[in-house]
Short mmCIF file of C-alpha atoms in Angstrom, two decimals:
data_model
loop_
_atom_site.label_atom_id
_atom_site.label_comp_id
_atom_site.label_asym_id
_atom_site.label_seq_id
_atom_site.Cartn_x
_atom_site.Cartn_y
_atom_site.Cartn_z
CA UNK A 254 -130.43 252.41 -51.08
CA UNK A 255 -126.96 253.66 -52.46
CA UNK A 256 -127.40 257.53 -54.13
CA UNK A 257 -131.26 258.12 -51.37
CA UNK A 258 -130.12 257.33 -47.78
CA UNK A 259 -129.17 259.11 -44.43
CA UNK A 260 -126.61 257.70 -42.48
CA UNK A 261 -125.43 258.53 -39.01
CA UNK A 262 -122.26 260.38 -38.66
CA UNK A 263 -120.14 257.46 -36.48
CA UNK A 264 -117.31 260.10 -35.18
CA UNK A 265 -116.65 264.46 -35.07
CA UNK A 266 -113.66 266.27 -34.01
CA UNK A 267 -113.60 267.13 -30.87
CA UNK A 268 -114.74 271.20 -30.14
CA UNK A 269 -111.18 272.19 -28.03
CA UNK A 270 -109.44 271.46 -31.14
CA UNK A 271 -111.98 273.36 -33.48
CA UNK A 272 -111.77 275.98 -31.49
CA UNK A 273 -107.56 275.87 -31.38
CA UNK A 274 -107.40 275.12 -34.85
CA UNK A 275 -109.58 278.71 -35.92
CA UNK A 276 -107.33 280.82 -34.49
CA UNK A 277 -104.76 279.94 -37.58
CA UNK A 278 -104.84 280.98 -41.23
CA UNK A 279 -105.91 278.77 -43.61
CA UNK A 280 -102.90 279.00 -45.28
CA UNK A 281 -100.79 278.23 -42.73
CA UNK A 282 -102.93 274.97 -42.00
CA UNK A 283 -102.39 274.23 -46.45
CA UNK A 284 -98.55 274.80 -46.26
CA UNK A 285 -98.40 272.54 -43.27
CA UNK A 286 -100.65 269.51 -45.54
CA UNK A 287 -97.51 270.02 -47.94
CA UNK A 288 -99.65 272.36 -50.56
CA UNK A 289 -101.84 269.07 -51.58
CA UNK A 290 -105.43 269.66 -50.51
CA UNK A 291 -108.00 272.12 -51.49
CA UNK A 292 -111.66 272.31 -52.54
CA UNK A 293 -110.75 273.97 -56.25
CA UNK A 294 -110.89 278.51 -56.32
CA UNK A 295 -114.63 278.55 -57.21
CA UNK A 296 -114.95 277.95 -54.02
CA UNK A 297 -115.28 281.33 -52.16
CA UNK A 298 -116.23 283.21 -49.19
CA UNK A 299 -119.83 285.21 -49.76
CA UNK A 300 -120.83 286.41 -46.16
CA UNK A 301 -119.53 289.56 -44.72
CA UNK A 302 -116.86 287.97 -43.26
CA UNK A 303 -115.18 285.81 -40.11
CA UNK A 304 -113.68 282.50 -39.87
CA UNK A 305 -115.43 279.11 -40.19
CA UNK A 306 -114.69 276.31 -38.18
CA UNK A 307 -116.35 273.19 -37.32
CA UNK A 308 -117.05 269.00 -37.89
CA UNK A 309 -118.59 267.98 -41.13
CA UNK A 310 -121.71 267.39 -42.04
CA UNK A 311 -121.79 266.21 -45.50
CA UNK A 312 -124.27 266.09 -48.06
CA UNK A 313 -124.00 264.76 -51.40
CA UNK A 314 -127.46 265.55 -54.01
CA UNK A 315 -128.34 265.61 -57.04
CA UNK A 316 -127.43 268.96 -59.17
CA UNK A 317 -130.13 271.65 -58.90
CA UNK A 318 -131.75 269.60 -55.75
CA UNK A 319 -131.78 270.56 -52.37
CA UNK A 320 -134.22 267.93 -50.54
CA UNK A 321 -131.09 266.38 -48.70
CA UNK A 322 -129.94 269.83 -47.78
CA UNK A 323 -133.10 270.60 -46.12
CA UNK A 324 -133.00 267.53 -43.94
CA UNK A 325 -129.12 268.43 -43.03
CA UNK A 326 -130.17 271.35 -41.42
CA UNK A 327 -132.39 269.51 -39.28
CA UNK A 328 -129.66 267.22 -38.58
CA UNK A 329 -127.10 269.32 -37.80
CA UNK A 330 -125.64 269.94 -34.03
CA UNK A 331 -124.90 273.33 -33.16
CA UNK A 332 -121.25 274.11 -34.10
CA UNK A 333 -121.45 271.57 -37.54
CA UNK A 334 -120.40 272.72 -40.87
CA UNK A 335 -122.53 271.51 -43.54
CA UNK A 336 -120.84 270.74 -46.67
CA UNK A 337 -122.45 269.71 -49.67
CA UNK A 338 -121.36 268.29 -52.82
CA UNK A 339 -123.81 269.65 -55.30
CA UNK A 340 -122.02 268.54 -58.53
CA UNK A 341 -120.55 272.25 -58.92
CA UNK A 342 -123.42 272.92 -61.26
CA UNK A 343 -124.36 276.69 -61.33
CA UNK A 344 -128.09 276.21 -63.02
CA UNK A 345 -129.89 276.28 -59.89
CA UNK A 346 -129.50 277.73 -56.44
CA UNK A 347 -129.45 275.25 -53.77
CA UNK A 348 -129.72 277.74 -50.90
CA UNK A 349 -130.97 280.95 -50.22
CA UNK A 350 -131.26 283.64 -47.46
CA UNK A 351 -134.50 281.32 -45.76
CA UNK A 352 -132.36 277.88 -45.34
CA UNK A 353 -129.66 280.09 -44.08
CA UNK A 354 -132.01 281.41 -41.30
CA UNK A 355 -133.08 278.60 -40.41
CA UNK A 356 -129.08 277.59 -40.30
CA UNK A 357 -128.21 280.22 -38.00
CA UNK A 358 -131.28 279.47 -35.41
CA UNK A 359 -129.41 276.39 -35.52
CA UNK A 360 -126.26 277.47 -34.57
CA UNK A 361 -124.33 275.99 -37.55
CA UNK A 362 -121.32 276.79 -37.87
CA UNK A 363 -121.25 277.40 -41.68
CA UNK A 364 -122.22 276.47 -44.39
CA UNK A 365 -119.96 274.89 -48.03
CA UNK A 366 -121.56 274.58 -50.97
CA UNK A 367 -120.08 272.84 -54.33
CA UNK A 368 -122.95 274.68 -55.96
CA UNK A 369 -124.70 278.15 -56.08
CA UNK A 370 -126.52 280.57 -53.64
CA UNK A 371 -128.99 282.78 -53.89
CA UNK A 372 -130.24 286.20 -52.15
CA UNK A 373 -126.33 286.79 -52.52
CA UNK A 374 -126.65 290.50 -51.22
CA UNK A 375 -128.71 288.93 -47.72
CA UNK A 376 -125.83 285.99 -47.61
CA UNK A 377 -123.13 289.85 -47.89
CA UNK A 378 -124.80 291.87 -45.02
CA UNK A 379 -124.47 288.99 -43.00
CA UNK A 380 -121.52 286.82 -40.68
CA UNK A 381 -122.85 282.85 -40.64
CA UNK A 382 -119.58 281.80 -43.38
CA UNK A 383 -120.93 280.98 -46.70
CA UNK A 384 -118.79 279.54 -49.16
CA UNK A 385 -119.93 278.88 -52.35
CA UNK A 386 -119.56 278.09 -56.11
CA UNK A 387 -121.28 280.64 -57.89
CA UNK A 388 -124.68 282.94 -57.57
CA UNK A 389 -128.12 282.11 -59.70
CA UNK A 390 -131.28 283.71 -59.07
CA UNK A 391 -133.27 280.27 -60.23
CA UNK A 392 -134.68 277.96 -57.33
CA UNK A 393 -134.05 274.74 -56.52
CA UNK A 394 -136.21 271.55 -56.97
CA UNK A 395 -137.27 269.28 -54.13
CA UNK A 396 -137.25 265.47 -55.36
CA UNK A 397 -134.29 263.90 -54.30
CA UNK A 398 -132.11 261.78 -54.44
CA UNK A 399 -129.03 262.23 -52.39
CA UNK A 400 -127.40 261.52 -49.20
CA UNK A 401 -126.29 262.39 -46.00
CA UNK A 402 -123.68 261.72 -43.74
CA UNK A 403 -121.17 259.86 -46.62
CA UNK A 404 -117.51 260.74 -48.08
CA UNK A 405 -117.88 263.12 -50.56
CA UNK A 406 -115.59 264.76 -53.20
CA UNK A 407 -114.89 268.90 -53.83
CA UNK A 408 -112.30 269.28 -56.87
CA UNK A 409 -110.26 266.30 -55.28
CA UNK A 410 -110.83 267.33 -51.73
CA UNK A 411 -112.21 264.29 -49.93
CA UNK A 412 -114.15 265.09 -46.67
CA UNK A 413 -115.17 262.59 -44.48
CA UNK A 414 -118.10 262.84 -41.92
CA UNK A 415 -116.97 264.46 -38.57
CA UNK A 416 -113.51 265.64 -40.17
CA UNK A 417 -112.56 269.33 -39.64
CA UNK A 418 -113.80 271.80 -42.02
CA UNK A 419 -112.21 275.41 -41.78
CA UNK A 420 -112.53 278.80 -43.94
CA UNK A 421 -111.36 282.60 -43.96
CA UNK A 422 -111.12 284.88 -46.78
CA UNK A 423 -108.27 282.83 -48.84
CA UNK A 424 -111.00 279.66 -49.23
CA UNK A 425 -111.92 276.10 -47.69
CA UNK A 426 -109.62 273.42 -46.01
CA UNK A 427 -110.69 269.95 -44.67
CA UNK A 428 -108.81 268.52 -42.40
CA UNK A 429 -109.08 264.78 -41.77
CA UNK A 430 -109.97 264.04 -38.72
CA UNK A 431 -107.41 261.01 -37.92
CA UNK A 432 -104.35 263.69 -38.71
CA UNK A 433 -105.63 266.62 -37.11
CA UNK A 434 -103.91 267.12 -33.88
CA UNK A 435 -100.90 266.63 -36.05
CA UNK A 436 -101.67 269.22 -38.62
CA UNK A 437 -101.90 271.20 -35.83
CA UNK A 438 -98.96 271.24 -34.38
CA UNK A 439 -97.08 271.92 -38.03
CA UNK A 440 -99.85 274.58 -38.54
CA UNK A 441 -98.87 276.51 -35.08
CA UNK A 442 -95.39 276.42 -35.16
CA UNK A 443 -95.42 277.64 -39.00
CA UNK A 444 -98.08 280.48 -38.36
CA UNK A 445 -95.17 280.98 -34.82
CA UNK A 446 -92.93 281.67 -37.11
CA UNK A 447 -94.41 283.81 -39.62
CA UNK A 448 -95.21 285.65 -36.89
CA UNK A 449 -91.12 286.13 -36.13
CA UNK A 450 -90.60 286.74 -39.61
CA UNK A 451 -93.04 289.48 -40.26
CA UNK A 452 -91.54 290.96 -36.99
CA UNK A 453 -87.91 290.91 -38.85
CA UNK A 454 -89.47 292.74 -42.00
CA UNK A 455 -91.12 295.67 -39.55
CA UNK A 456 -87.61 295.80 -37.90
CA UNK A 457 -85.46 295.93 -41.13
CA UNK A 458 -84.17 293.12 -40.26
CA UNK A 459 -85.20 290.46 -42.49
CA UNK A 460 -82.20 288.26 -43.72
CA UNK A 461 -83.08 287.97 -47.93
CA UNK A 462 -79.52 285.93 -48.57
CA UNK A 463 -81.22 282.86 -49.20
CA UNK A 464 -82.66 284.12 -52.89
CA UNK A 465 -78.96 284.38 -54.14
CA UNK A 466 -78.19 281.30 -52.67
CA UNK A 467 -81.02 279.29 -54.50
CA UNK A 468 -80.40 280.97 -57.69
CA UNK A 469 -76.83 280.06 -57.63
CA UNK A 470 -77.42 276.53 -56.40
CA UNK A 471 -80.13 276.23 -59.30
CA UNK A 472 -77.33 277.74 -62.02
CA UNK A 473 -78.97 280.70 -62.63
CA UNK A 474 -76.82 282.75 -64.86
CA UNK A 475 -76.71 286.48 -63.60
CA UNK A 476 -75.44 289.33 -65.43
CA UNK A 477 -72.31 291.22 -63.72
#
């Protein structure tokens, strides 16, 4: 039934490119998706801190529930990202420091959460990425519906099942999984040279002649 069903996930990016694909910055892999995709700046980092990488698991529920949730972690392989699309409402905490456990026995990979956590100073002493919404000390309900395993939507980020999900301290990416080796590539060879560049500054070398230039080609008027 459409809005109470678990699907199977039909596809997953493959691990060797997870694993290439966390040693860039998330910014680097935004730039190179031309600046369009991201899953809105409520959306932060909670843990104590490390990179997230990993295939999607994706959950969408109903606001304030976290039934679906429950059964994702059961679901999940190790090395999955579970990313839920709670609704962004802040009224009720849809996981806590027990679910996130249970996550780490599991060897998830990390966990997104359009929504909010609780036992926020646990979730802070600890490394298993948790990226959420917002913080509310009031518990979840248990009832359903939702589903598992279906496109779902973060502030006009669109994640698919099995598409790459990556975070660092700057915030959450997908990247779909048809384009990834692709986004790659651009991502490396930007975060290559950025690399150069900051290597320049260090060296007092840096060439900054391209400023004037765009001012002048924009006809910027500037005072003798």
């Amino acid at each position: 039934m459409i809005g109470f069903r678990i699907l199977k996930r039909r596809r997953r990016v493959e691990a060797g490119l997870v694993e290439r694909f966390r040693t860039l910055p998330v910014a680097n892999i935004s730039d190179s998706m031309s600046r369009m995709t991201a899953g809105g700046a409520s959306l932060r980092p909670l843990h104590r801190g490390g990179v997230m990488a990993g295939p999607a698991l994706t959950v969408k529920t109903r606001p304030g529930d976290n039934l679906m949730i429950h059964k994702a972690l059961d679901l999940a392989v190790p090395g999955d990202v579970i990313v839920v699309d709670g609704g962004g409402d802040l009224t009720n905490s849809l996981i806590g420091e027990l679910m996130i456990a249970h996550a780490r026995t599991r060897g998830i990979a990390g966990i997104v959460l359009h929504g909010a956590v609780r036992d926020s100073a646990w979730i802070r002493e600890n490394d298993l990425p948790i990226f959420a919404a917002g913080i509310s000390h009031r518990g979840p309900y248990k009832d359903g519906p939702g589903e598992i395993n279906v496109p779902i939507a973060i502030e006009g980020m669109v994640i698919e099942p099995g598409d790459l999900v990556v975070g660092d301290d700057d915030g959450v990416l997908c990247v779909p999984l048809d384009h990834a080796e692709a986004i790659y590539e651009a991502a490396h060879k930007k975060h290559a040279a950025e690399e150069m560049k900051m290597q320049a500054i260090t060296e007092g070398r840096d060439d900054r002649s391209w400023i004037d230039a765009t001012l002048a080609r924009l006809g910027c008027a500037v005072e003798a």
